[in-house]
Tab-separated table of C-alpha atoms in Angstrom:
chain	number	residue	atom	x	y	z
A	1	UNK	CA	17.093	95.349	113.329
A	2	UNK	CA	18.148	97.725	111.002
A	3	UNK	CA	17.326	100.657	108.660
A	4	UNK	CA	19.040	101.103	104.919
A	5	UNK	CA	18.463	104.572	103.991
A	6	UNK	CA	18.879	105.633	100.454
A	7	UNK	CA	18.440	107.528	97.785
A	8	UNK	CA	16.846	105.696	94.429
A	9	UNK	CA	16.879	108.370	92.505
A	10	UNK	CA	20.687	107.967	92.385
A	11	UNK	CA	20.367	104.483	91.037
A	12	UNK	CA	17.635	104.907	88.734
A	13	UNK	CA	18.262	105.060	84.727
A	14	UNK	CA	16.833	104.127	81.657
A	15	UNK	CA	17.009	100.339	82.031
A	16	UNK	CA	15.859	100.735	85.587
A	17	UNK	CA	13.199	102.325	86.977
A	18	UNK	CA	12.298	103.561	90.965
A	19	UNK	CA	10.022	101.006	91.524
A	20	UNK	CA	12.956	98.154	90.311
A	21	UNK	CA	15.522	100.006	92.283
A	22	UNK	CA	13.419	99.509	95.922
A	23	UNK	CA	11.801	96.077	94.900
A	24	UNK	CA	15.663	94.747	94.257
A	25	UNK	CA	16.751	96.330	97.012
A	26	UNK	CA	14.272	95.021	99.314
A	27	UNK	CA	14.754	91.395	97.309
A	28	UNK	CA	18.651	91.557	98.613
A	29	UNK	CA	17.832	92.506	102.006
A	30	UNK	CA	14.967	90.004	102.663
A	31	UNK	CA	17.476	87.057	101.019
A	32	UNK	CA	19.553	88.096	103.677
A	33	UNK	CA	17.528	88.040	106.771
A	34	UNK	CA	16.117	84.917	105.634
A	35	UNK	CA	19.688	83.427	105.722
A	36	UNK	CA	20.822	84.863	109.270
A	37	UNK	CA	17.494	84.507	110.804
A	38	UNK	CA	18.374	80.193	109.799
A	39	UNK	CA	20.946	80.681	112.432
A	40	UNK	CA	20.842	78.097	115.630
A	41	UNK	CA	20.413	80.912	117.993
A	42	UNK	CA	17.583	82.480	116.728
A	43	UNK	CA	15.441	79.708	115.050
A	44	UNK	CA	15.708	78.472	119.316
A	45	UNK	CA	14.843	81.921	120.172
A	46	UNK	CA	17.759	82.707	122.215
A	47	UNK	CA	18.461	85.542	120.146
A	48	UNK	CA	15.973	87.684	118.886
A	49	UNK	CA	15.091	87.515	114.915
A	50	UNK	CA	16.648	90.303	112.604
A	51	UNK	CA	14.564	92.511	110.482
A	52	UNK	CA	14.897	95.275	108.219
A	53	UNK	CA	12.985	98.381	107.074
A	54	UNK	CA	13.509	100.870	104.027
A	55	UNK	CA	13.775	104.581	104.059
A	56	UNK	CA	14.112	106.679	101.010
A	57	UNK	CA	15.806	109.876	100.943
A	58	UNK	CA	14.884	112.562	98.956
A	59	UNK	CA	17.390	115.454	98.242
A	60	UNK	CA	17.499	119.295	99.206
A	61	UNK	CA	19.490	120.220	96.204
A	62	UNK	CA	20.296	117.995	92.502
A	63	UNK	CA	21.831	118.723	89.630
A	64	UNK	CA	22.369	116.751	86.229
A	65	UNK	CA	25.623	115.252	87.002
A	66	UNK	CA	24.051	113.271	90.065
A	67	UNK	CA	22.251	110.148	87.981
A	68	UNK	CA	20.917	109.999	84.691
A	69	UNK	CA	17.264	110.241	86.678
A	70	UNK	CA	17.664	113.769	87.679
A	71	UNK	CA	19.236	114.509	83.661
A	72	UNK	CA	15.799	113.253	82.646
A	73	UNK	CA	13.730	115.074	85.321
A	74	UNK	CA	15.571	118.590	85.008
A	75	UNK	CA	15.120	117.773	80.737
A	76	UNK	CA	11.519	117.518	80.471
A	77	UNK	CA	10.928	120.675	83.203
A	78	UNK	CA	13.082	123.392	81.229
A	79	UNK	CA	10.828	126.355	82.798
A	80	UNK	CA	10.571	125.293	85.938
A	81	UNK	CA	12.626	127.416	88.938
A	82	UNK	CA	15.331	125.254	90.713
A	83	UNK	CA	13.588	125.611	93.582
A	84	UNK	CA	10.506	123.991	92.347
A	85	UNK	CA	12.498	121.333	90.898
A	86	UNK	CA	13.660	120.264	93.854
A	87	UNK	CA	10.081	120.158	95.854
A	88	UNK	CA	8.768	118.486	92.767
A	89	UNK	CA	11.397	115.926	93.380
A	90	UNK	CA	11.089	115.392	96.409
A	91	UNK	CA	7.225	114.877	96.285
A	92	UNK	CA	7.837	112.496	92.875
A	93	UNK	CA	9.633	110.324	95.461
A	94	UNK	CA	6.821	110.186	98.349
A	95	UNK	CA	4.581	109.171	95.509
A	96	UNK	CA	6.790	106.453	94.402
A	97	UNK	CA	7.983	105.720	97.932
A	98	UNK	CA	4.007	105.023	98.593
A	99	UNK	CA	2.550	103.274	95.621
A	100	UNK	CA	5.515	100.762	95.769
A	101	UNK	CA	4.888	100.128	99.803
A	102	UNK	CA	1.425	99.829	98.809
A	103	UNK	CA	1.463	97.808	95.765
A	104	UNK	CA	4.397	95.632	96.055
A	105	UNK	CA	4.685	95.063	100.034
A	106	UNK	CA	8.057	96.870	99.657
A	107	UNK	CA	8.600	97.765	103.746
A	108	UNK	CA	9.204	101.339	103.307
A	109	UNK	CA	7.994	102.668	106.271
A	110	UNK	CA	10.733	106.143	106.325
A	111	UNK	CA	10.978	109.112	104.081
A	112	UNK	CA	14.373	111.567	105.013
A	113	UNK	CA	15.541	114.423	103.290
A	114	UNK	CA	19.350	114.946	102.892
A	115	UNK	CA	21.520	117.129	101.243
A	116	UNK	CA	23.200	120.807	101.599
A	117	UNK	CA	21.266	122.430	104.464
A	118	UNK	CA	22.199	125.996	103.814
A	119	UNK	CA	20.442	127.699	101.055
A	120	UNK	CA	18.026	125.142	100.313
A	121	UNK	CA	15.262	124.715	103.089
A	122	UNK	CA	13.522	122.391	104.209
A	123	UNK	CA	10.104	124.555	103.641
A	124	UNK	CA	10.846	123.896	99.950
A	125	UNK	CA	9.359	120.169	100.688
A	126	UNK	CA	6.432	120.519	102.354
A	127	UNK	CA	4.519	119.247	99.780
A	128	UNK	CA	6.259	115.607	99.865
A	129	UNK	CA	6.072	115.516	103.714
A	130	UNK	CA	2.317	116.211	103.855
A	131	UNK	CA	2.109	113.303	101.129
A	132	UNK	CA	4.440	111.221	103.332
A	133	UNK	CA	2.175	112.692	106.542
A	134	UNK	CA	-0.947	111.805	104.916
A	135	UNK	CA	-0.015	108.329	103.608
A	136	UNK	CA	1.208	106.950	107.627
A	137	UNK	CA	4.760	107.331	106.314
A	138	UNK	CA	7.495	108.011	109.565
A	139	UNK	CA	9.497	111.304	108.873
A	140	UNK	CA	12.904	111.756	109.613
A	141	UNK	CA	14.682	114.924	108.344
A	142	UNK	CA	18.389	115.940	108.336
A	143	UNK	CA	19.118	118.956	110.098
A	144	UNK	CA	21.069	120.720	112.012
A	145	UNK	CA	23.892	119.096	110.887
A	146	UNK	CA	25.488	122.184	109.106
A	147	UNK	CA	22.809	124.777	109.993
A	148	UNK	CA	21.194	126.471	113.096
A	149	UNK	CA	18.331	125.848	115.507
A	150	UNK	CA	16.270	127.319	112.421
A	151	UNK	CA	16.374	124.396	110.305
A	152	UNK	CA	15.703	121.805	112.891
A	153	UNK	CA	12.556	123.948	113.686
A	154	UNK	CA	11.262	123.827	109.730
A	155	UNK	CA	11.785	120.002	110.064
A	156	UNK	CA	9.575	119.393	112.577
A	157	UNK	CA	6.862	122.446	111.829
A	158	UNK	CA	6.525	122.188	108.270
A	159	UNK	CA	7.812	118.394	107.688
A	160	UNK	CA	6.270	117.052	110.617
A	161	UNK	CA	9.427	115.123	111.283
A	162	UNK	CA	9.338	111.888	114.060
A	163	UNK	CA	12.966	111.972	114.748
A	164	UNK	CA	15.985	114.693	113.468
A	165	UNK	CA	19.152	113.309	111.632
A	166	UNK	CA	22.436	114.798	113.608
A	167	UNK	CA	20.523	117.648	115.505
A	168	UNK	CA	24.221	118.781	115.953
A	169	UNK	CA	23.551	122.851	116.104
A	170	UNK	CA	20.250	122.132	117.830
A	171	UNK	CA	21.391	124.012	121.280
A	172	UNK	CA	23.219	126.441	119.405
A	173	UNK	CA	21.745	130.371	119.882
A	174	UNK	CA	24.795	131.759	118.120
A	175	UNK	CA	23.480	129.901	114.977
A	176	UNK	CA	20.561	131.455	115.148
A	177	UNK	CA	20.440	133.445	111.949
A	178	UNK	CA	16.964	135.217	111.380
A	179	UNK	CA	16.898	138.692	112.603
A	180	UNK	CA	13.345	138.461	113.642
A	181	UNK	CA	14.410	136.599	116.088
A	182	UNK	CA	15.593	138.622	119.298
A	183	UNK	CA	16.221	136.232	122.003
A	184	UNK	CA	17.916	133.703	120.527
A	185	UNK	CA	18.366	131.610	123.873
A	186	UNK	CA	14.867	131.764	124.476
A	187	UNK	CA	14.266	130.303	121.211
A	188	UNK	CA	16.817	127.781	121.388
A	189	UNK	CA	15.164	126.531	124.779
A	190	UNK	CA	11.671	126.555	123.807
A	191	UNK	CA	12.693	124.463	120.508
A	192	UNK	CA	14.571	122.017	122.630
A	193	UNK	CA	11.898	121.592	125.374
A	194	UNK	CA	9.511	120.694	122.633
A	195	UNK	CA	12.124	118.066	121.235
A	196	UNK	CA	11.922	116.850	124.439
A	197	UNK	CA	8.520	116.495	125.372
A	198	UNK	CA	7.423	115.616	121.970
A	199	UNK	CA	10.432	112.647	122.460
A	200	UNK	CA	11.167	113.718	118.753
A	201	UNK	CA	14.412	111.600	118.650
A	202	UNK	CA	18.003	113.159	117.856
A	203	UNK	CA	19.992	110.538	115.519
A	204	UNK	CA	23.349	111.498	116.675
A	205	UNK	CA	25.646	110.980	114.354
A	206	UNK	CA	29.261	111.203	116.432
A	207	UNK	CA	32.153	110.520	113.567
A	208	UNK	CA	30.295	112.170	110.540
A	209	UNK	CA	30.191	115.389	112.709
A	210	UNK	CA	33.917	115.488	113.267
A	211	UNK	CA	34.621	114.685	109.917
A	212	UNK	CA	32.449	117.441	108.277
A	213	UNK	CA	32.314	120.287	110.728
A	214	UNK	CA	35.298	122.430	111.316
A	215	UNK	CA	34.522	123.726	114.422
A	216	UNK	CA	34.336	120.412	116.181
A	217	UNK	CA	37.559	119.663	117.083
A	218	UNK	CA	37.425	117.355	120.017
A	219	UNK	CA	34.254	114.823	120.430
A	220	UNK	CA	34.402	116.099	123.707
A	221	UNK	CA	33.122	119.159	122.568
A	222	UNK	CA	30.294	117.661	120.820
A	223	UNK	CA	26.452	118.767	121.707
A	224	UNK	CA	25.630	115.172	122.351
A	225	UNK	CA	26.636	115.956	126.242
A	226	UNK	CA	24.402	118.691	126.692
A	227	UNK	CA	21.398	116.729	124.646
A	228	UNK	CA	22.134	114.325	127.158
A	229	UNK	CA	21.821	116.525	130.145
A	230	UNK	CA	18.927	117.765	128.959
A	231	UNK	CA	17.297	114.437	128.622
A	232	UNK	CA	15.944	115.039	124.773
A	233	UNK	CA	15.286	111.437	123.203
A	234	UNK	CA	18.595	110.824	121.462
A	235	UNK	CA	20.232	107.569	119.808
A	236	UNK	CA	23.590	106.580	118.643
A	237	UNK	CA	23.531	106.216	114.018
A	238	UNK	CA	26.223	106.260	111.693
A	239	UNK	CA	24.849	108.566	109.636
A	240	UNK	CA	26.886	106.153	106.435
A	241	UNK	CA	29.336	103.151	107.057
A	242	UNK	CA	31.481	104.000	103.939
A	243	UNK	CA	32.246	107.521	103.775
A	244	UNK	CA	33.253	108.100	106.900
A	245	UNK	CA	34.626	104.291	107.883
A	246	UNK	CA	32.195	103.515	111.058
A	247	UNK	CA	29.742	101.040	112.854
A	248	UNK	CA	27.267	101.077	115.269
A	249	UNK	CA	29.316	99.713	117.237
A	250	UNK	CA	32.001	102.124	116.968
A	251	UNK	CA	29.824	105.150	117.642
A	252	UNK	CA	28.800	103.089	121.025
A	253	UNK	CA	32.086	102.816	121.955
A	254	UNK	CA	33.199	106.819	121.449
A	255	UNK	CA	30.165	107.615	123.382
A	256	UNK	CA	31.122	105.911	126.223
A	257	UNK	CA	34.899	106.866	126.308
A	258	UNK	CA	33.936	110.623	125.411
A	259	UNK	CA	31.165	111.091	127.743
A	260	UNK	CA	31.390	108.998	130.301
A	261	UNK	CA	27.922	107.113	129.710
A	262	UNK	CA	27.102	104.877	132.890
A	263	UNK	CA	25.676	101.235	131.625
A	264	UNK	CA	21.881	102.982	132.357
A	265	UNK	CA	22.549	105.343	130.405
A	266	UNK	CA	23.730	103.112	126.987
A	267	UNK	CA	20.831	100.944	127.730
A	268	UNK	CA	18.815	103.522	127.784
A	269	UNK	CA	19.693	105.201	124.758
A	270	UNK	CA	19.932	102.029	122.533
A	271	UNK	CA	16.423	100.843	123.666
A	272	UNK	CA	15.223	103.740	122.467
A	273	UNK	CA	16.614	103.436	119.311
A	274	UNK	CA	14.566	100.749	118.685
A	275	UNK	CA	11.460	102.027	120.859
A	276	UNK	CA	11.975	105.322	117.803
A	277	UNK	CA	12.791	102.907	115.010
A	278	UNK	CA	10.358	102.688	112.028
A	279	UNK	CA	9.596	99.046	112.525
A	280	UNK	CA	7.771	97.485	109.353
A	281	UNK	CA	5.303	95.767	111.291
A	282	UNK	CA	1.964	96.619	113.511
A	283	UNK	CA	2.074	98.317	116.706
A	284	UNK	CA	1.700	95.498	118.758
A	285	UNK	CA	4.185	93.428	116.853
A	286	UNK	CA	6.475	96.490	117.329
A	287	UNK	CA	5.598	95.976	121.075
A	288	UNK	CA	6.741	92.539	120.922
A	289	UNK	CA	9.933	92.734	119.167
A	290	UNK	CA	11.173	95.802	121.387
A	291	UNK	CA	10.212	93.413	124.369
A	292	UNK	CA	12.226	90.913	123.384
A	293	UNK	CA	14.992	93.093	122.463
A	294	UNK	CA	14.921	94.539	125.842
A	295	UNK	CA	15.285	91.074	127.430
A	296	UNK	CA	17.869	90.262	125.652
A	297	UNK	CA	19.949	93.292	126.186
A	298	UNK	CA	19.294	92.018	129.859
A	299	UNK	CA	21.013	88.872	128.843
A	300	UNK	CA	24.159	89.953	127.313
A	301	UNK	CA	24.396	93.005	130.002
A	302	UNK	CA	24.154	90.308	133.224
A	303	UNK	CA	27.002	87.993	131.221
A	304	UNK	CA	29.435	90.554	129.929
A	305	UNK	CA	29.486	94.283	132.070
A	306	UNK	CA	31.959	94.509	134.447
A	307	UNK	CA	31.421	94.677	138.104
A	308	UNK	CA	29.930	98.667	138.792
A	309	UNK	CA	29.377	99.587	134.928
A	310	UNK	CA	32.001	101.188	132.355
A	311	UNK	CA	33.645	103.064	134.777
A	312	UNK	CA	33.484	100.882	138.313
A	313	UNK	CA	30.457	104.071	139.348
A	314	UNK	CA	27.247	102.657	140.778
A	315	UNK	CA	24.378	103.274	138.838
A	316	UNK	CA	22.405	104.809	141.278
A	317	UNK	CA	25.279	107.685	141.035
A	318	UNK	CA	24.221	108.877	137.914
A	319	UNK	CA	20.746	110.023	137.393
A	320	UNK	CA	19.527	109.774	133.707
């Protein structure tokens, strides 16, 4: 299973509109799937089927040098303030984001918003999320990524967000920034206990986070360990494959040589991945699918983990 996030404003131009942006999108994707799913292995059910889902990001800041869509939009709204620009935007694309789901069968079942965190809130877009809210589209927001506990607490107050994209500063009272706010550890723990009860899930993103922030020097370091320890909901993503040259499979593995995860603890987290994933289909099919995933994680864990786990530790050591 897997998730493309994008944005189609970026793609969109004269000769191309949003809607044939997402429905060729979706048209590539579903070619695809059809092709692997034709596989041996999974047409005998050994292997569970792949599927897809779409989530569309819109963006916390644009200018007209980002796609000849945002040169049209900021043209024909001369007297409108930046800053209602953007949450104009923003709400543009849960419109579009719906009617095409709705219309065309297009699985978008996600709406993020991305972009430069400081300076440009997440407030701004309230209207698109209570759109998105309204219309039983999931929520994801970045934040926390390059920004305090602050931002992470307008994503899930005013955006109603499901999960939060990197979460990185999310334990952080030093980043607290407001000055109405006097105990900054207090707030810090009372945001992070209702992460956690809430199981609003942390994308972790493990390689974008050293790349981008300065002050993360070692992954070591990284807040992922004390997420952990805390028991919030988290789950391993590459935030992007390109940019910053990654896999799924490579954030798995620097989580378990950086902090030490016990096999428990990977299963845990990656089955919750997909028990937090925006799954295109019904609740019970969700159900199903995670089922089978879960079996055959089973599989693969009886035939290839070494004797003790990662690290040669029972698993009753290490409570998670």
């Amino acid at each position: 299973y897997f998730e493309v996030r994008f944005a189609p404003q970026l793609h969109a131009h004269g000769g191309m509109d949003m809607s044939e942006v997402l429905r060729a999108v979706n048209r590539g994707l579903s070619r695809a799937t059809r092709r692997w799913n034709r596989r041996p292995e999974i047409v005998s059910q050994q292997e569970p089927e792949y599927t897809y889902a779409i989530t569309v990001c819109a963006l916390r800041y644009f200018d007209e040098k980002m796609s000849p869509y945002y040169a049209d939009f900021i043209r024909v709204h001369p007297y409108s303030p930046r800053t209602q620009l953007y949450s104009m935007g923003s709400l543009e694309l849960a419109q579009a984001a719906v009617a095409i789901r709705d219309h065309y069968g297009v699985p978008i079942t996600g709406f993020d918003l991305a972009g430069r965190e400081r300076g440009y809130p997440a407030e701004d877009h309230r209207p698109a999320y209570e759109f998105a809210h309204k219309n039983f589209m999931k929520k994801t927001v970045h934040a926390g990524e390059a920004y305090g506990p602050e931002s992470i607490f307008q994503a899930i107050t005013d955006l109603h967000a499901d999960r939060i994209g990197h979460g990185y500063y999310l334990l952080s009272p030093k980043m607290v920034k407001a000055p109405s706010i006097v105990d900054k550890e207090g707030y810090v723990r009372r945001l992070a206990e209702y992460i956690a009860d809430r199981r609003i899930t942390v994308e972790v993103c493990l390689t974008s986070n050293l790349q981008t922030n300065p002050h993360l020097k070692d992954l070591g370091q990284h807040a992922f360990k004390d997420m952990r320890a805390m028991r919030l909901s988290t789950t391993l993503c590459t935030d992007n494959r390109l940019v910053s040259r990654t896999s799924v499979t490579r954030e798995v593995t620097l989580a378990i040589e950086h902090f030490g995860l016990s096999s428990r603890e990977l299963r845990q987290i990656i089955i919750y991945g997909f028990k937090r994933s925006f799954y295109p289909g019904s609740y019970t099919q969700k159900r199903s699918y995670v089922r089978r995933i879960i079996d055959f994680y089973t599989e693969v864990e009886k035939a290839h983990m070494p004797p003790g786990g990662f690290w040669g530790v029972k698993e009753d050591d290490k409570d998670i």
